[in-house]
Short mmCIF file of C-alpha atoms in Angstrom, two decimals:
data_model
loop_
_atom_site.label_atom_id
_atom_site.label_comp_id
_atom_site.label_asym_id
_atom_site.label_seq_id
_atom_site.Cartn_x
_atom_site.Cartn_y
_atom_site.Cartn_z
CA MET A 17 0.00 0.00 0.00
CA SER A 18 1.30 3.47 -0.85
CA ARG A 19 2.23 5.75 2.02
CA ALA A 20 1.17 9.39 2.13
CA ALA A 21 2.27 12.24 4.39
CA VAL A 22 -0.69 13.21 6.56
CA LEU A 23 -0.82 16.52 8.43
CA THR A 24 -1.52 15.76 12.08
CA GLY A 25 -0.37 18.84 14.02
CA VAL A 26 0.30 22.54 13.52
CA GLY A 27 1.90 25.31 15.59
CA SER A 28 3.59 28.71 15.36
CA CYS A 29 5.74 31.18 17.26
CA LEU A 30 6.12 34.94 16.92
CA PRO A 31 8.60 37.14 18.76
CA PRO A 32 6.95 39.44 21.33
CA ARG A 33 7.80 42.76 19.68
CA ALA A 34 5.16 44.01 17.25
CA VAL A 35 6.35 46.80 14.94
CA PRO A 36 3.54 48.95 13.48
CA ASN A 37 3.88 50.72 10.15
CA ASP A 38 4.19 54.15 11.71
CA GLU A 39 7.33 53.10 13.59
CA LEU A 40 9.10 52.25 10.34
CA ALA A 41 7.58 54.99 8.21
CA ALA A 42 9.11 57.77 10.28
CA GLY A 43 12.61 57.06 8.94
CA LEU A 44 11.61 56.21 5.38
CA ASP A 45 9.89 59.36 4.12
CA SER A 46 6.69 57.36 4.07
CA SER A 47 3.51 56.84 6.07
CA GLY A 48 1.78 53.93 7.71
CA GLU A 49 -1.16 54.28 5.36
CA TRP A 50 1.09 54.24 2.26
CA ILE A 51 2.66 50.97 3.46
CA ARG A 52 -0.76 49.43 4.14
CA SER A 53 -2.19 50.49 0.79
CA ARG A 54 0.78 49.13 -1.18
CA THR A 55 1.31 45.85 0.70
CA GLY A 56 -1.69 45.09 2.91
CA ILE A 57 0.66 45.07 5.92
CA GLU A 58 -0.23 46.92 9.12
CA GLN A 59 2.44 45.49 11.41
CA ARG A 60 5.08 42.81 11.63
CA TYR A 61 7.16 41.21 14.41
CA PHE A 62 10.90 41.67 14.88
CA ALA A 63 13.05 39.41 17.04
CA GLU A 64 14.82 41.12 19.90
CA GLN A 65 18.58 41.06 20.45
CA GLY A 66 19.65 37.66 21.75
CA THR A 67 17.00 35.78 19.75
CA ALA A 68 17.94 33.48 16.86
CA THR A 69 16.02 31.68 14.16
CA SER A 70 16.38 28.43 16.11
CA ASP A 71 14.60 29.96 19.11
CA LEU A 72 11.51 30.70 17.03
CA ALA A 73 11.76 27.30 15.32
CA VAL A 74 11.83 25.51 18.66
CA GLY A 75 8.77 27.44 19.85
CA ALA A 76 6.79 26.55 16.73
CA GLY A 77 8.01 22.95 16.81
CA GLU A 78 6.94 22.49 20.43
CA ARG A 79 3.44 23.70 19.63
CA ALA A 80 3.14 21.52 16.54
CA LEU A 81 4.27 18.43 18.47
CA LYS A 82 1.74 19.21 21.18
CA SER A 83 -0.98 19.66 18.57
CA ALA A 84 -0.11 16.24 17.12
CA GLY A 85 0.03 14.64 20.56
CA VAL A 86 3.57 13.33 20.08
CA SER A 87 6.97 14.13 21.55
CA THR A 88 9.32 12.76 18.87
CA VAL A 89 9.61 12.40 15.10
CA ASP A 90 12.02 10.58 12.80
CA THR A 91 13.21 13.66 10.90
CA VAL A 92 13.29 17.42 11.52
CA LEU A 93 13.37 19.78 8.53
CA VAL A 94 13.88 23.52 8.93
CA ALA A 95 13.14 25.73 5.93
CA THR A 96 14.96 29.03 6.38
CA THR A 97 16.90 31.77 4.62
CA THR A 98 18.27 33.07 7.92
CA PRO A 99 20.01 30.16 9.65
CA ASP A 100 21.67 30.72 13.01
CA ARG A 101 25.05 30.32 11.30
CA PRO A 102 26.29 29.70 7.74
CA CYS A 103 27.60 26.40 9.11
CA PRO A 104 26.25 24.15 10.60
CA ALA A 105 22.60 23.81 9.62
CA THR A 106 20.02 25.04 12.11
CA ALA A 107 17.81 21.91 12.10
CA PRO A 108 20.12 19.70 14.24
CA VAL A 109 20.20 22.42 16.91
CA VAL A 110 16.41 22.62 16.84
CA ALA A 111 16.06 18.83 17.05
CA ALA A 112 18.41 18.65 20.03
CA ARG A 113 16.57 21.41 21.88
CA LEU A 114 13.32 19.55 21.27
CA GLY A 115 14.83 16.52 22.97
CA MET A 116 15.54 14.57 19.79
CA ARG A 117 19.30 14.07 19.75
CA GLY A 118 20.19 11.41 17.20
CA THR A 119 17.23 12.27 14.95
CA ALA A 120 17.92 13.07 11.29
CA ALA A 121 17.77 16.85 10.82
CA TYR A 122 18.68 19.23 8.01
CA ASP A 123 17.82 22.61 6.50
CA VAL A 124 15.91 23.34 3.30
CA SER A 125 16.88 26.51 1.41
CA ALA A 126 14.36 27.78 -1.15
CA VAL A 127 13.62 31.23 0.36
CA CYS A 128 9.85 31.85 0.46
CA THR A 129 9.08 28.51 -1.21
CA GLY A 130 11.11 26.69 1.44
CA PHE A 131 8.16 25.39 3.44
CA VAL A 132 6.44 23.85 0.42
CA TYR A 133 9.75 22.30 -0.65
CA GLY A 134 10.07 20.99 2.91
CA LEU A 135 6.61 19.44 2.77
CA ALA A 136 7.45 17.71 -0.51
CA THR A 137 10.75 16.45 0.89
CA ALA A 138 9.02 15.11 3.99
CA ALA A 139 6.36 13.44 1.85
CA GLY A 140 9.12 11.75 -0.13
CA LEU A 141 10.82 10.47 3.02
CA ILE A 142 7.55 9.04 4.25
CA ALA A 143 6.63 7.51 0.88
CA ALA A 144 10.05 5.83 0.68
CA GLY A 145 9.75 4.40 4.18
CA VAL A 146 12.73 6.40 5.45
CA ALA A 147 10.56 8.13 8.07
CA ASP A 148 7.17 7.53 9.65
CA ARG A 149 6.82 10.99 11.16
CA VAL A 150 8.45 14.31 10.17
CA LEU A 151 8.44 17.78 11.74
CA VAL A 152 8.59 20.50 9.07
CA ILE A 153 9.34 24.02 10.30
CA GLY A 154 9.52 27.31 8.42
CA ALA A 155 11.46 29.83 10.51
CA GLU A 156 12.91 33.26 9.73
CA THR A 157 14.53 36.27 11.33
CA PHE A 158 14.42 38.28 8.12
CA SER A 159 14.88 41.53 10.03
CA THR A 160 18.59 40.61 10.24
CA LEU A 161 18.90 40.94 6.44
CA LEU A 162 17.05 44.21 5.92
CA ASP A 163 18.49 47.60 5.08
CA PRO A 164 16.52 49.92 7.39
CA GLU A 165 16.82 52.71 4.81
CA ASP A 166 15.44 50.69 1.88
CA ARG A 167 11.72 51.48 1.67
CA SER A 168 11.15 48.72 -0.87
CA THR A 169 12.11 45.93 1.56
CA ALA A 170 12.29 47.30 5.12
CA VAL A 171 8.51 47.58 5.48
CA ILE A 172 7.61 44.19 3.98
CA PHE A 173 9.32 41.50 5.99
CA GLY A 174 8.91 40.20 9.52
CA ASP A 175 10.15 37.41 11.78
CA GLY A 176 8.37 34.27 12.93
CA ALA A 177 8.08 30.51 12.66
CA GLY A 178 5.41 27.96 11.84
CA ALA A 179 5.48 24.17 11.88
CA VAL A 180 3.53 21.05 11.03
CA VAL A 181 3.87 17.40 11.99
CA LEU A 182 3.37 14.86 9.22
CA ARG A 183 2.81 11.13 9.77
CA SER A 184 2.56 8.15 7.48
CA GLY A 185 -1.00 7.43 6.42
CA ASP A 186 -3.40 6.56 3.64
CA PRO A 187 -3.48 8.80 0.54
CA ALA A 188 -7.30 8.95 0.75
CA GLU A 189 -7.58 10.12 4.35
CA PRO A 190 -8.11 13.75 5.43
CA GLY A 191 -4.83 15.62 5.85
CA ALA A 192 -2.98 13.62 3.20
CA LEU A 193 -0.71 15.93 1.21
CA GLY A 194 -0.43 15.81 -2.54
CA PRO A 195 -0.11 15.98 -5.37
CA PHE A 196 2.80 18.45 -5.41
CA ASP A 197 4.31 20.72 -8.04
CA LEU A 198 7.79 22.22 -7.67
CA GLY A 199 9.83 24.40 -10.02
CA SER A 200 12.77 26.76 -10.34
CA ASP A 201 14.47 29.17 -12.74
CA GLY A 202 18.03 30.10 -11.83
CA ASP A 203 18.14 32.75 -14.53
CA GLY A 204 16.27 34.93 -12.04
CA GLU A 205 18.77 34.58 -9.21
CA ASP A 206 19.42 38.34 -9.05
CA LEU A 207 15.74 39.29 -8.61
CA ILE A 208 15.68 38.19 -4.97
CA THR A 209 19.11 38.07 -3.38
CA VAL A 210 21.66 38.92 -0.71
CA PRO A 211 24.64 39.71 -2.96
CA ALA A 212 27.46 39.44 -0.40
CA GLY A 213 28.58 36.66 1.92
CA GLY A 214 28.64 33.63 -0.37
CA SER A 215 31.39 32.03 -2.42
CA ARG A 216 30.49 34.08 -5.51
CA GLN A 217 31.36 37.32 -3.78
CA ARG A 218 34.14 36.00 -1.53
CA LEU A 219 36.04 34.44 -4.43
CA SER A 220 35.60 37.45 -6.68
CA GLY A 221 38.64 39.12 -5.20
CA LEU A 222 36.55 42.20 -4.47
CA ALA A 223 35.27 43.57 -1.22
CA PRO A 224 31.48 43.80 -0.94
CA ALA A 225 30.04 47.04 -2.27
CA ALA A 226 28.10 49.24 0.14
CA GLY A 227 24.79 47.62 1.06
CA GLU A 228 25.50 44.24 -0.54
CA GLN A 229 25.16 42.53 2.84
CA TYR A 230 21.46 43.38 2.78
CA PHE A 231 18.53 41.67 1.12
CA ALA A 232 17.61 43.16 -2.28
CA MET A 233 14.59 42.61 -4.49
CA SER A 234 13.45 43.83 -7.90
CA GLY A 235 9.88 44.61 -6.90
CA LYS A 236 8.06 44.91 -10.23
CA GLU A 237 9.67 41.84 -11.77
CA VAL A 238 9.15 39.82 -8.60
CA PHE A 239 5.47 40.81 -8.54
CA ARG A 240 5.04 39.63 -12.14
CA HIS A 241 6.88 36.35 -11.63
CA ALA A 242 5.12 35.65 -8.33
CA VAL A 243 1.66 35.91 -9.86
CA LEU A 244 2.65 33.96 -12.98
CA ARG A 245 4.47 31.14 -11.19
CA MET A 246 2.04 30.64 -8.30
CA THR A 247 -0.94 30.67 -10.64
CA GLY A 248 0.67 28.19 -13.03
CA SER A 249 1.85 25.88 -10.26
CA ALA A 250 -1.53 25.97 -8.54
CA ARG A 251 -3.28 25.04 -11.78
CA THR A 252 -0.90 22.11 -12.19
CA VAL A 253 -1.68 20.59 -8.79
CA LEU A 254 -5.40 21.21 -9.21
CA ASP A 255 -5.28 19.31 -12.50
CA ARG A 256 -3.29 16.48 -10.93
CA ALA A 257 -5.73 16.29 -8.02
CA GLY A 258 -8.75 16.39 -10.31
CA TRP A 259 -10.03 19.52 -8.54
CA ARG A 260 -11.55 22.58 -10.17
CA ALA A 261 -10.84 26.05 -8.85
CA ARG A 262 -14.41 26.33 -7.61
CA ASP A 263 -13.83 23.18 -5.52
CA VAL A 264 -11.17 24.98 -3.42
CA ASP A 265 -12.47 26.07 -0.02
CA HIS A 266 -9.29 27.87 1.01
CA LEU A 267 -6.30 29.25 -0.87
CA VAL A 268 -3.25 29.61 1.39
CA SER A 269 -0.59 31.35 -0.64
CA HIS A 270 2.78 32.66 0.46
CA GLN A 271 2.04 35.93 2.23
CA ALA A 272 4.21 38.13 0.01
CA ASN A 273 1.89 41.04 -0.62
CA LEU A 274 -1.90 41.26 -0.39
CA ARG A 275 -2.12 42.46 -3.99
CA ILE A 276 -0.20 39.39 -5.17
CA THR A 277 -2.55 37.09 -3.25
CA ASN A 278 -5.56 38.82 -4.77
CA HIS A 279 -4.13 38.60 -8.29
CA VAL A 280 -3.44 34.87 -7.89
CA ALA A 281 -6.95 34.24 -6.59
CA ASP A 282 -8.50 36.26 -9.41
CA ASP A 283 -6.44 34.52 -12.10
CA LEU A 284 -7.38 31.10 -10.71
CA GLY A 285 -11.04 32.04 -10.38
CA ILE A 286 -11.09 31.53 -6.60
CA PRO A 287 -13.16 34.12 -4.69
CA ARG A 288 -10.95 36.43 -2.59
CA ALA A 289 -13.12 35.60 0.43
CA ARG A 290 -11.62 32.09 0.32
CA CYS A 291 -8.05 33.38 0.67
CA VAL A 292 -6.40 32.79 4.03
CA SER A 293 -4.42 35.92 4.82
CA ASN A 294 -2.57 37.14 7.89
CA ILE A 295 -0.14 39.48 6.15
CA ALA A 296 -1.76 42.50 7.84
CA GLU A 297 -0.70 41.18 11.24
CA VAL A 298 2.70 39.57 10.54
CA GLY A 299 3.99 40.85 7.19
CA ASN A 300 5.98 38.67 4.80
CA THR A 301 7.73 36.02 6.91
CA ALA A 302 9.29 34.18 3.93
CA ALA A 303 9.49 30.41 4.59
CA ALA A 304 7.41 30.81 7.75
CA SER A 305 4.46 32.49 6.06
CA ILE A 306 2.35 29.50 4.99
CA PRO A 307 2.62 27.55 8.28
CA LEU A 308 1.97 30.74 10.28
CA ALA A 309 -1.16 31.33 8.20
CA LEU A 310 -2.25 27.71 8.59
CA ASP A 311 -1.89 27.79 12.36
CA GLN A 312 -3.73 31.08 12.75
CA ALA A 313 -6.55 30.00 10.43
CA HIS A 314 -6.87 26.68 12.26
CA THR A 315 -6.89 28.34 15.68
CA GLU A 316 -9.54 30.83 14.58
CA GLY A 317 -11.72 28.08 13.08
CA VAL A 318 -11.34 29.31 9.50
CA LEU A 319 -9.89 26.00 8.35
CA ARG A 320 -12.48 23.34 9.06
CA PRO A 321 -12.29 19.55 8.70
CA GLY A 322 -13.00 18.46 5.15
CA GLY A 323 -12.11 21.80 3.57
CA ARG A 324 -10.24 21.50 0.30
CA THR A 325 -7.06 23.51 0.79
CA LEU A 326 -4.60 24.75 -1.85
CA LEU A 327 -1.08 25.83 -0.85
CA THR A 328 1.14 27.79 -3.23
CA ALA A 329 4.38 29.74 -2.85
CA PHE A 330 7.02 31.68 -4.77
CA GLY A 331 10.48 32.76 -3.68
CA GLY A 332 14.08 33.49 -4.53
CA GLY A 333 16.00 31.15 -6.74
CA LEU A 334 13.65 31.64 -8.45
CA THR A 335 11.58 28.86 -6.90
CA TRP A 336 7.89 28.01 -6.69
CA GLY A 337 5.69 25.17 -5.53
CA SER A 338 2.16 24.07 -4.68
CA ALA A 339 0.32 21.27 -2.92
CA VAL A 340 -3.23 20.32 -1.96
CA LEU A 341 -4.82 18.60 1.01
CA THR A 342 -8.19 18.15 2.62
CA TRP A 343 -7.98 19.81 6.03
CA PRO A 344 -7.97 17.20 8.82
CA ASP A 345 -9.82 17.17 12.14
CA LEU A 346 -7.03 18.36 14.44
CA ASP A 347 -7.66 18.22 18.17
CA PRO A 348 -8.51 21.79 19.25
CA ALA A 349 -7.67 20.98 22.85
CA ARG A 350 -4.03 20.43 21.92
CA ALA A 351 -3.72 23.01 19.13
#
């Protein structure tokens, strides 16, 4: 019998410091209302000094494990663009702090598509019999990469972590993930990037130019690619699943920008009212955005058992990916 990855727990963790638009706008020749109107964001959370990505990942992982009613898994995957250190990976640290020393653990790097890539990787491990249960975490401290004087990026991103527990199960049962669609286009590597710090820059023989240590993004091109790639990928998984757009109860896209989410929904023919969105409260949290949205929507009762749910994401690389599942009946007492 084929083995599917079944979602059985969900959790999230945000740092305590909320940063409203007005706090950032003061130093950017902007206004809180301008930020909201352009992005849909009203606030985001920034990690305080002394906090690392692993701290948020552990918090989200603990909650997801509690939601699933388990204390251990066979593999821990952490999707992140902001690891604690360039070396080693952050996932083994997270696994150890969760009491799982000896458990397989590694990072997944696909920027904002990282969580969907992580889900697909976990599903593959389960299908192959390598693991029976996997913890997939998306965790970011993107504030560490931002140029505080760059209005195009400083107001968009926030910090946070979200996680799910997947177990081996039947492909026909609620919570079973799949089909998946994944893609990439390395010709767009410069559209979403941190230019300095890697081997390309270090072996160039040149010192980093001013500002190259910060995250940079080509906004208009990214907007176009995000809509195009998420829409195309979503259509692919809908076709593979035998679903029509009108069958989708909830679209959970990467929380990049509210206008992007609306464009994707419109192009797919999914009513905007069916879009799960928390970008107003947390901003763009990169690899953490989809699991954060899932946990909030589950906690608030938006995601209900039996609801047909479409996940889609786009990020640097360029990368993109989508998946579908029927939302399971998670225990609200443990969530």
